[in-house]
Amino acid sequence: MRYRKFGNTGEKISALGFGCMRLPEVEREGVWSVDQDKTDEMLGEAFALGVNYFDSAYYYCHDNSEAAVGRAVKPFREKVLLSTKCPMGDELKQRGDYRRFLETSLRRLDTDYVDFYHFWAINRRVFDEKIMGMGLLEEALRAKEEGLIRHISFSFHDEVQHIRHIIDTAGVMETMLVQYNLLDRSHEEMIAYAAEKGLGVVAMGPVGGGRLAAPAGLYEKLTGKHSAASYELALRFVLGNPNISCALSGMETLEMVRTNARVAGNEEPMDEQEWAQIAQAMDEIKKFGELYCTGCGYCQPCPQNIKIPHLFQLYTYYNVYGLTEYARKAFAEYRADPAQHGNLSDACVSCGRCEKKCPQRLPILQELQKVEAVLGA
Ligand code: SF4
Ligand code: SF4
């Protein structure tokens, strides 16, 4: 295993992190539980192979992930870094809820402290209204002083440009967890900014949540060299970015643990030249797509909550990279739950704000309809 500097935290983190959101589960009469034996085996194997970062969250695996992780890492707790996340949705109504969630997580993890405690999946509004407005940042600093958490972290789901606001306004964020993979590089600039500001950066979805790898044959097409399986390219690409400390993978099987550990421990990581070549080739391929949305997010927020960049990104997966099945499935998930994800173009009131702000001068409304027709077919 290779280890990297984790921003200014003083920690050395393994290049591969274990995302504990897809642990093996069993369901009996509508009640879910985690298969503890398999979890012990997988996390134990990961530790033996050098993985030292284990990331859970309050709601993972039907609320059972933290307890299962706590049990599995018990024999080597002091040798690893444990990460978990505080829910930031409607369930967090007042300042004291932060401490309540933290104490529950500590109890479930069966530990006196958590190494990295995240404000979970925040956006600009949650940051302004809750973290700053409600005084949660002060709560986090107090918990740190008391030794309950060692580092203050956040994970992020919003328009990319808000990352700068969060890092600069809070001033005490130590690590950041963001989506980053070969096909979704929209956070690249802000990842570099975070690294420059001394934050450690963990990439989630390095191989697209375990489902999405680069299309077969892509590596050869891009580099002219015979390769490596597509997931291997995807993981090596993420780790080739010097601003990423750790690629977090939601591993589900022992085989996945071993394969990912081998790739992450590869003595010949993607070098700078190869990385730049692939990044450029991906951009070139994308430019040949008829719809060139850079994912900049300037068209957001839409007053009707239409997630334009996301819908266009799915179309790029479909149209440019040939990930038809993945794109259709993701679109169906988006459409099935507007409250959680956002609306489609039928909610558009033609205010024109998005098109005015788009640097690519895209005819957004027209394109949205086309994209939805193709993905929904
Ligand atoms: S024109 Fe439609 S899609 Fe664009 S910002 Fe207005 S409501 Fe949203
Ligand atoms: S549609 Fe335009 S403004 Fe919106 S993310 Fe794409 S390129 Fe940026």
Tab-separated table of C-alpha atoms and ligand atoms in Angstrom:
chain	number	residue	atom	x	y	z
A	1	MET	CA	0.000	0.000	0.000
A	2	ARG	CA	1.137	3.528	-0.648
A	3	TYR	CA	0.503	6.265	1.914
A	4	ARG	CA	0.032	9.952	1.342
A	5	LYS	CA	0.191	13.158	3.289
A	6	PHE	CA	-3.376	14.036	4.321
A	7	GLY	CA	-3.332	17.812	3.940
A	8	ASN	CA	-2.100	19.545	7.089
A	9	THR	CA	-3.717	17.031	9.444
A	10	GLY	CA	-0.385	15.407	10.246
A	11	GLU	CA	-1.842	12.007	9.265
A	12	LYS	CA	-0.573	9.584	6.658
A	13	ILE	CA	-3.500	8.052	4.834
A	14	SER	CA	-3.588	4.967	2.628
A	15	ALA	CA	-4.152	5.688	-1.060
A	16	LEU	CA	-7.161	3.374	-0.890
A	17	GLY	CA	-9.904	4.056	1.633
A	18	PHE	CA	-12.706	1.683	2.565
A	19	GLY	CA	-16.155	3.220	1.980
A	20	CYS	CA	-18.482	1.308	4.302
A	21	MET	CA	-21.778	2.084	2.562
A	22	ARG	CA	-22.187	-1.227	0.753
A	23	LEU	CA	-21.383	-3.795	3.399
A	24	PRO	CA	-23.064	-7.174	2.871
A	25	GLU	CA	-26.586	-6.998	4.293
A	26	VAL	CA	-29.308	-9.504	5.022
A	27	GLU	CA	-33.027	-8.870	5.251
A	28	ARG	CA	-35.400	-10.833	7.443
A	29	GLU	CA	-39.069	-9.938	7.537
A	30	GLY	CA	-38.361	-6.391	6.497
A	31	VAL	CA	-35.547	-5.859	8.992
A	32	TRP	CA	-32.069	-5.287	7.666
A	33	SER	CA	-28.826	-6.208	9.319
A	34	VAL	CA	-25.194	-6.321	8.258
A	35	ASP	CA	-23.486	-9.681	7.862
A	36	GLN	CA	-20.879	-9.214	10.587
A	37	ASP	CA	-18.728	-12.226	9.697
A	38	LYS	CA	-18.270	-11.093	6.117
A	39	THR	CA	-17.694	-7.516	7.254
A	40	ASP	CA	-15.021	-8.636	9.738
A	41	GLU	CA	-13.352	-10.610	6.982
A	42	MET	CA	-13.383	-7.785	4.423
A	43	LEU	CA	-12.288	-5.000	6.762
A	44	GLY	CA	-9.704	-7.299	8.348
A	45	GLU	CA	-8.288	-8.142	4.930
A	46	ALA	CA	-8.230	-4.465	3.948
A	47	PHE	CA	-6.314	-3.633	7.134
A	48	ALA	CA	-3.877	-6.501	6.493
A	49	LEU	CA	-3.301	-5.092	2.995
A	50	GLY	CA	-2.503	-1.677	4.429
A	51	VAL	CA	-5.802	0.240	4.245
A	52	ASN	CA	-5.961	2.606	7.216
A	53	TYR	CA	-8.997	4.802	6.403
A	54	PHE	CA	-12.495	3.460	7.054
A	55	ASP	CA	-15.405	5.729	6.239
A	56	SER	CA	-18.936	5.233	7.503
A	57	ALA	CA	-21.965	7.482	8.029
A	58	TYR	CA	-24.966	7.703	10.314
A	59	TYR	CA	-27.452	6.242	7.818
A	60	TYR	CA	-25.316	3.831	5.792
A	61	CYS	CA	-26.610	0.244	5.485
A	62	HIS	CA	-30.018	0.976	7.028
A	63	ASP	CA	-28.295	2.704	9.984
A	64	ASN	CA	-26.193	-0.389	10.747
A	65	SER	CA	-22.859	0.454	9.125
A	66	GLU	CA	-21.295	2.299	12.060
A	67	ALA	CA	-21.920	-0.517	14.545
A	68	ALA	CA	-20.639	-3.149	12.102
A	69	VAL	CA	-17.521	-1.103	11.333
A	70	GLY	CA	-16.905	-0.493	15.031
A	71	ARG	CA	-16.961	-4.217	15.697
A	72	ALA	CA	-14.830	-5.113	12.700
A	73	VAL	CA	-12.041	-2.627	13.463
A	74	LYS	CA	-12.035	-3.230	17.221
A	75	PRO	CA	-8.886	-5.420	17.134
A	76	PHE	CA	-6.909	-2.680	15.354
A	77	ARG	CA	-8.837	0.486	16.230
A	78	GLU	CA	-5.780	2.458	17.369
A	79	LYS	CA	-3.958	1.756	14.120
A	80	VAL	CA	-6.613	3.109	11.760
A	81	LEU	CA	-8.440	6.339	11.000
A	82	LEU	CA	-12.196	6.202	11.473
A	83	SER	CA	-14.456	8.607	9.640
A	84	THR	CA	-18.172	9.152	9.935
A	85	LYS	CA	-20.754	11.827	9.123
A	86	CYS	CA	-23.338	13.956	10.855
A	87	PRO	CA	-26.732	14.164	9.060
A	88	MET	CA	-27.459	17.744	8.017
A	89	GLY	CA	-31.005	17.460	6.653
A	90	ASP	CA	-34.339	18.205	8.291
A	91	GLU	CA	-33.479	15.884	11.185
A	92	LEU	CA	-30.918	18.420	12.383
A	93	LYS	CA	-33.124	21.191	13.749
A	94	GLN	CA	-31.040	22.854	16.411
A	95	ARG	CA	-27.487	23.277	17.615
A	96	GLY	CA	-27.674	20.504	20.217
A	97	ASP	CA	-28.559	17.926	17.553
A	98	TYR	CA	-24.949	17.934	16.365
A	99	ARG	CA	-23.752	16.624	19.719
A	100	ARG	CA	-26.624	14.135	19.887
A	101	PHE	CA	-25.691	12.629	16.499
A	102	LEU	CA	-22.002	12.579	17.413
A	103	GLU	CA	-22.612	10.769	20.682
A	104	THR	CA	-24.811	8.197	18.951
A	105	SER	CA	-22.117	7.597	16.330
A	106	LEU	CA	-19.422	7.197	18.998
A	107	ARG	CA	-21.595	4.681	20.819
A	108	ARG	CA	-22.324	2.716	17.666
A	109	LEU	CA	-18.675	2.754	16.586
A	110	ASP	CA	-17.746	1.726	20.130
A	111	THR	CA	-14.931	4.219	20.296
A	112	ASP	CA	-14.002	7.244	22.424
A	113	TYR	CA	-13.196	9.424	19.448
A	114	VAL	CA	-13.731	9.629	15.732
A	115	ASP	CA	-10.757	10.720	13.630
A	116	PHE	CA	-12.698	12.582	10.939
A	117	TYR	CA	-16.204	13.862	11.602
A	118	HIS	CA	-17.942	15.204	8.515
A	119	PHE	CA	-20.683	17.703	8.017
A	120	TRP	CA	-22.463	15.374	5.619
A	121	ALA	CA	-23.322	16.221	2.003
A	122	ILE	CA	-23.584	19.928	2.597
A	123	ASN	CA	-24.494	22.628	0.131
A	124	ARG	CA	-24.125	26.389	0.338
A	125	ARG	CA	-27.496	26.900	2.023
A	126	VAL	CA	-26.867	24.291	4.730
A	127	PHE	CA	-23.426	25.747	5.313
A	128	ASP	CA	-24.716	29.309	5.710
A	129	GLU	CA	-27.883	28.514	7.655
A	130	LYS	CA	-26.796	25.627	9.842
A	131	ILE	CA	-23.041	25.313	10.121
A	132	MET	CA	-22.491	29.054	10.468
A	133	GLY	CA	-26.005	30.274	11.343
A	134	MET	CA	-26.840	27.730	14.050
A	135	GLY	CA	-23.341	27.587	15.502
A	136	LEU	CA	-22.514	24.025	14.468
A	137	LEU	CA	-18.962	25.006	13.665
A	138	GLU	CA	-18.504	26.087	17.279
A	139	GLU	CA	-19.999	22.761	18.370
A	140	ALA	CA	-17.461	20.952	16.185
A	141	LEU	CA	-14.590	22.978	17.658
A	142	ARG	CA	-15.827	22.201	21.168
A	143	ALA	CA	-16.027	18.469	20.366
A	144	LYS	CA	-12.503	18.661	18.992
A	145	GLU	CA	-11.214	20.376	22.111
A	146	GLU	CA	-12.818	17.659	24.224
A	147	GLY	CA	-11.097	14.997	22.111
A	148	LEU	CA	-14.311	13.482	20.740
A	149	ILE	CA	-13.299	14.263	17.190
A	150	ARG	CA	-9.764	14.726	15.911
A	151	HIS	CA	-10.399	16.563	12.655
A	152	ILE	CA	-13.251	18.638	11.198
A	153	SER	CA	-14.338	17.543	7.735
A	154	PHE	CA	-17.108	18.026	5.211
A	155	SER	CA	-18.553	16.185	2.277
A	156	PHE	CA	-20.078	18.195	-0.489
A	157	HIS	CA	-22.948	18.007	-2.982
A	158	ASP	CA	-23.614	21.324	-4.645
A	159	GLU	CA	-22.390	23.607	-7.390
A	160	VAL	CA	-18.652	23.384	-7.426
A	161	GLN	CA	-17.886	27.072	-6.937
A	162	HIS	CA	-19.359	27.060	-3.399
A	163	ILE	CA	-16.463	24.975	-2.124
A	164	ARG	CA	-14.279	28.083	-2.010
A	165	HIS	CA	-16.877	29.910	0.101
A	166	ILE	CA	-17.103	27.017	2.554
A	167	ILE	CA	-13.352	26.591	2.955
A	168	ASP	CA	-12.645	30.322	3.279
A	169	THR	CA	-15.574	31.204	5.545
A	170	ALA	CA	-15.216	28.301	7.959
A	171	GLY	CA	-11.426	28.588	8.078
A	172	VAL	CA	-11.081	25.390	10.144
A	173	MET	CA	-12.069	22.647	7.711
A	174	GLU	CA	-9.294	20.053	7.597
A	175	THR	CA	-10.463	17.518	5.049
A	176	MET	CA	-12.960	17.365	2.219
A	177	LEU	CA	-14.751	14.438	0.611
A	178	VAL	CA	-15.986	15.003	-2.944
A	179	GLN	CA	-17.115	13.135	-6.013
A	180	TYR	CA	-14.253	12.702	-8.442
A	181	ASN	CA	-13.618	10.221	-11.167
A	182	LEU	CA	-12.425	9.938	-14.722
A	183	LEU	CA	-15.827	10.826	-16.112
A	184	ASP	CA	-16.760	13.477	-13.587
A	185	ARG	CA	-13.918	15.926	-13.157
A	186	SER	CA	-16.102	18.910	-12.379
A	187	HIS	CA	-14.497	19.329	-8.934
A	188	GLU	CA	-10.924	19.320	-10.209
A	189	GLU	CA	-10.251	23.035	-9.856
A	190	MET	CA	-11.738	23.201	-6.355
A	191	ILE	CA	-9.842	20.062	-5.331
A	192	ALA	CA	-6.659	21.914	-6.261
A	193	TYR	CA	-7.874	24.940	-4.272
A	194	ALA	CA	-8.604	22.800	-1.211
A	195	ALA	CA	-5.191	21.162	-1.422
A	196	GLU	CA	-3.531	24.571	-1.735
A	197	LYS	CA	-5.357	25.650	1.430
A	198	GLY	CA	-3.948	22.647	3.285
A	199	LEU	CA	-7.038	20.417	3.276
A	200	GLY	CA	-6.698	16.701	2.762
A	201	VAL	CA	-8.937	15.548	-0.088
A	202	VAL	CA	-10.649	12.181	-0.362
A	203	ALA	CA	-12.289	11.246	-3.666
A	204	MET	CA	-15.542	9.363	-3.553
A	205	GLY	CA	-16.822	7.397	-6.497
A	206	PRO	CA	-13.350	6.801	-7.983
A	207	VAL	CA	-14.848	4.126	-10.145
A	208	GLY	CA	-18.277	5.714	-10.172
A	209	GLY	CA	-19.694	4.069	-7.072
A	210	GLY	CA	-18.435	0.660	-8.076
A	211	ARG	CA	-20.834	0.511	-11.015
A	212	LEU	CA	-19.265	2.832	-13.462
A	213	ALA	CA	-15.843	2.167	-14.810
A	214	ALA	CA	-14.343	3.709	-17.882
A	215	PRO	CA	-15.700	2.094	-21.033
A	216	ALA	CA	-13.854	-0.980	-22.186
A	217	GLY	CA	-10.944	-0.255	-24.439
A	218	LEU	CA	-10.828	3.388	-23.475
A	219	TYR	CA	-7.327	3.218	-22.072
A	220	GLU	CA	-5.939	1.870	-25.320
A	221	LYS	CA	-7.848	4.412	-27.329
A	222	LEU	CA	-6.447	7.223	-25.197
A	223	THR	CA	-2.857	6.138	-24.779
A	224	GLY	CA	-2.217	3.695	-27.578
A	225	LYS	CA	-0.966	1.264	-24.911
A	226	HIS	CA	-2.414	-2.067	-24.074
A	227	SER	CA	-4.024	-1.987	-20.695
A	228	ALA	CA	-5.294	-2.624	-17.671
A	229	ALA	CA	-8.921	-3.295	-16.925
A	230	SER	CA	-11.148	-0.259	-17.074
A	231	TYR	CA	-11.682	-0.056	-13.304
A	232	GLU	CA	-7.929	-0.084	-12.924
A	233	LEU	CA	-7.598	2.891	-15.224
A	234	ALA	CA	-10.351	4.665	-13.287
A	235	LEU	CA	-8.651	4.154	-9.936
A	236	ARG	CA	-5.167	4.957	-11.211
A	237	PHE	CA	-6.487	8.131	-12.794
A	238	VAL	CA	-7.901	9.387	-9.486
A	239	LEU	CA	-4.703	8.525	-7.650
A	240	GLY	CA	-2.651	10.152	-10.396
A	241	ASN	CA	-4.017	13.525	-9.297
A	242	PRO	CA	-1.452	14.778	-6.765
A	243	ASN	CA	-4.133	16.780	-4.934
A	244	ILE	CA	-6.031	13.634	-3.970
A	245	SER	CA	-4.854	11.913	-0.816
A	246	CYS	CA	-7.126	8.906	-0.909
A	247	ALA	CA	-9.561	7.180	-3.264
A	248	LEU	CA	-12.536	5.900	-1.344
A	249	SER	CA	-14.108	2.767	-2.717
A	250	GLY	CA	-17.369	1.260	-1.509
A	251	MET	CA	-16.153	-2.313	-1.576
A	252	GLU	CA	-18.652	-5.154	-1.428
A	253	THR	CA	-16.590	-8.302	-1.727
A	254	LEU	CA	-13.271	-9.718	-0.612
A	255	GLU	CA	-12.192	-9.917	-4.222
A	256	MET	CA	-12.866	-6.203	-4.706
A	257	VAL	CA	-10.795	-5.416	-1.603
A	258	ARG	CA	-7.848	-7.400	-2.932
A	259	THR	CA	-8.052	-6.008	-6.460
A	260	ASN	CA	-8.372	-2.395	-5.349
A	261	ALA	CA	-5.567	-2.782	-2.812
A	262	ARG	CA	-3.322	-4.170	-5.536
A	263	VAL	CA	-4.097	-1.264	-7.879
A	264	ALA	CA	-3.741	1.358	-5.139
A	265	GLY	CA	-0.472	-0.219	-4.043
A	266	ASN	CA	0.839	-0.313	-7.595
A	267	GLU	CA	4.498	0.664	-7.549
A	268	GLU	CA	4.034	2.439	-10.851
A	269	PRO	CA	1.189	4.880	-10.380
A	270	MET	CA	0.012	6.853	-13.374
A	271	ASP	CA	2.710	9.464	-13.924
A	272	GLU	CA	2.061	13.128	-14.528
A	273	GLN	CA	2.483	12.880	-18.269
A	274	GLU	CA	0.172	9.913	-18.652
A	275	TRP	CA	-2.373	11.523	-16.362
A	276	ALA	CA	-2.339	14.772	-18.341
A	277	GLN	CA	-2.571	12.854	-21.618
A	278	ILE	CA	-5.631	10.976	-20.464
A	279	ALA	CA	-7.274	14.071	-18.997
A	280	GLN	CA	-6.748	15.934	-22.259
A	281	ALA	CA	-7.958	13.032	-24.370
A	282	MET	CA	-11.121	12.787	-22.271
A	283	ASP	CA	-11.748	16.496	-22.809
A	284	GLU	CA	-11.184	16.112	-26.530
A	285	ILE	CA	-13.594	13.203	-26.757
A	286	LYS	CA	-16.158	15.190	-24.810
A	287	LYS	CA	-15.806	18.171	-27.135
A	288	PHE	CA	-16.819	15.998	-30.029
A	289	GLY	CA	-20.089	15.375	-28.283
A	290	GLU	CA	-22.849	17.479	-29.786
A	291	LEU	CA	-23.726	18.908	-26.367
A	292	TYR	CA	-20.673	20.394	-24.707
A	293	CYS	CA	-21.618	21.179	-21.137
A	294	THR	CA	-18.524	21.666	-18.953
A	295	GLY	CA	-20.466	21.117	-15.727
A	296	CYS	CA	-19.459	24.588	-14.504
A	297	GLY	CA	-22.805	25.016	-12.738
A	298	TYR	CA	-23.286	28.708	-13.586
A	299	CYS	CA	-26.809	27.909	-14.789
A	300	GLN	CA	-27.728	26.923	-11.232
A	301	PRO	CA	-29.694	27.396	-9.117
A	302	CYS	CA	-32.749	27.084	-11.320
A	303	PRO	CA	-35.837	28.516	-9.601
A	304	GLN	CA	-37.683	25.346	-10.609
A	305	ASN	CA	-34.932	23.116	-9.222
A	306	ILE	CA	-34.023	21.553	-12.544
A	307	LYS	CA	-30.544	20.066	-12.145
A	308	ILE	CA	-29.342	21.004	-15.597
A	309	PRO	CA	-25.641	20.049	-15.249
A	310	HIS	CA	-26.549	16.648	-13.842
A	311	LEU	CA	-28.972	15.874	-16.663
A	312	PHE	CA	-26.436	16.976	-19.264
A	313	GLN	CA	-23.772	14.897	-17.584
A	314	LEU	CA	-25.951	11.802	-17.852
A	315	TYR	CA	-26.379	12.550	-21.517
A	316	THR	CA	-22.589	12.762	-21.925
A	317	TYR	CA	-22.261	9.354	-20.295
A	318	TYR	CA	-24.841	8.055	-22.722
A	319	ASN	CA	-23.819	9.783	-25.884
A	320	VAL	CA	-20.082	10.313	-25.629
A	321	TYR	CA	-18.838	7.456	-23.474
A	322	GLY	CA	-21.397	4.868	-24.509
A	323	LEU	CA	-22.556	4.145	-20.943
A	324	THR	CA	-26.125	3.757	-22.082
A	325	GLU	CA	-27.416	1.447	-19.414
A	326	TYR	CA	-25.822	3.377	-16.572
A	327	ALA	CA	-27.123	6.727	-17.871
A	328	ARG	CA	-30.670	5.422	-18.317
A	329	LYS	CA	-30.711	3.909	-14.847
A	330	ALA	CA	-29.426	7.110	-13.251
A	331	PHE	CA	-32.017	9.115	-15.175
A	332	ALA	CA	-34.812	6.807	-14.009
A	333	GLU	CA	-33.636	7.310	-10.406
A	334	TYR	CA	-33.626	11.080	-10.879
A	335	ARG	CA	-37.104	11.075	-12.399
A	336	ALA	CA	-38.556	8.789	-9.740
A	337	ASP	CA	-37.867	11.166	-6.872
A	338	PRO	CA	-38.143	14.873	-7.770
A	339	ALA	CA	-38.193	15.902	-4.097
A	340	GLN	CA	-34.774	14.409	-3.555
A	341	HIS	CA	-33.134	14.977	-6.924
A	342	GLY	CA	-34.870	17.790	-8.796
A	343	ASN	CA	-37.360	18.419	-11.561
A	344	LEU	CA	-37.438	17.821	-15.286
A	345	SER	CA	-37.930	20.386	-18.033
A	346	ASP	CA	-41.730	20.185	-17.807
A	347	ALA	CA	-41.387	22.285	-14.638
A	348	CYS	CA	-39.515	25.038	-16.526
A	349	VAL	CA	-41.209	28.461	-16.491
A	350	SER	CA	-38.976	29.845	-19.283
A	351	CYS	CA	-37.449	32.544	-17.094
A	352	GLY	CA	-34.306	32.375	-19.267
A	353	ARG	CA	-31.822	32.778	-16.398
A	354	CYS	CA	-29.909	29.607	-17.175
A	355	GLU	CA	-29.258	30.376	-20.832
A	356	LYS	CA	-28.152	33.922	-20.030
A	357	LYS	CA	-25.506	32.584	-17.633
A	358	CYS	CA	-24.205	29.658	-19.695
A	359	PRO	CA	-20.632	30.376	-20.906
A	360	GLN	CA	-21.049	27.721	-23.618
A	361	ARG	CA	-24.136	29.539	-24.953
A	362	LEU	CA	-26.066	26.290	-24.942
A	363	PRO	CA	-29.728	26.335	-25.959
A	364	ILE	CA	-30.490	24.747	-22.602
A	365	LEU	CA	-34.253	24.405	-22.827
A	366	GLN	CA	-34.175	22.778	-26.221
A	367	GLU	CA	-31.330	20.470	-25.190
A	368	LEU	CA	-33.025	19.470	-21.948
A	369	GLN	CA	-36.046	18.208	-23.821
A	370	LYS	CA	-33.898	16.230	-26.218
A	371	VAL	CA	-31.821	14.725	-23.417
A	372	GLU	CA	-34.881	13.685	-21.442
A	373	ALA	CA	-36.470	12.085	-24.496
A	374	VAL	CA	-33.351	10.027	-25.207
A	375	LEU	CA	-32.620	8.983	-21.612
A	376	GLY	CA	-36.235	8.257	-20.825
A	377	ALA	CA	-36.843	6.166	-23.956
B	1	SF4	S1	-35.444	28.836	-17.978
B	1	SF4	FE1	-36.326	27.029	-17.007
B	1	SF4	S2	-34.554	25.699	-16.668
B	1	SF4	FE2	-33.752	27.746	-17.049
B	1	SF4	S3	-33.528	28.656	-15.007
B	1	SF4	FE3	-35.559	29.265	-15.780
B	1	SF4	S4	-36.952	27.697	-14.984
B	1	SF4	FE4	-34.860	26.864	-14.790
B	2	SF4	S1	-25.420	24.143	-19.074
B	2	SF4	FE1	-23.930	25.777	-19.368
B	2	SF4	S2	-23.902	26.889	-17.414
B	2	SF4	FE2	-24.912	24.928	-17.047
B	2	SF4	S3	-23.268	23.610	-16.329
B	2	SF4	FE3	-23.435	23.286	-18.536
B	2	SF4	S4	-21.947	24.700	-19.434
B	2	SF4	FE4	-22.260	25.366	-17.308
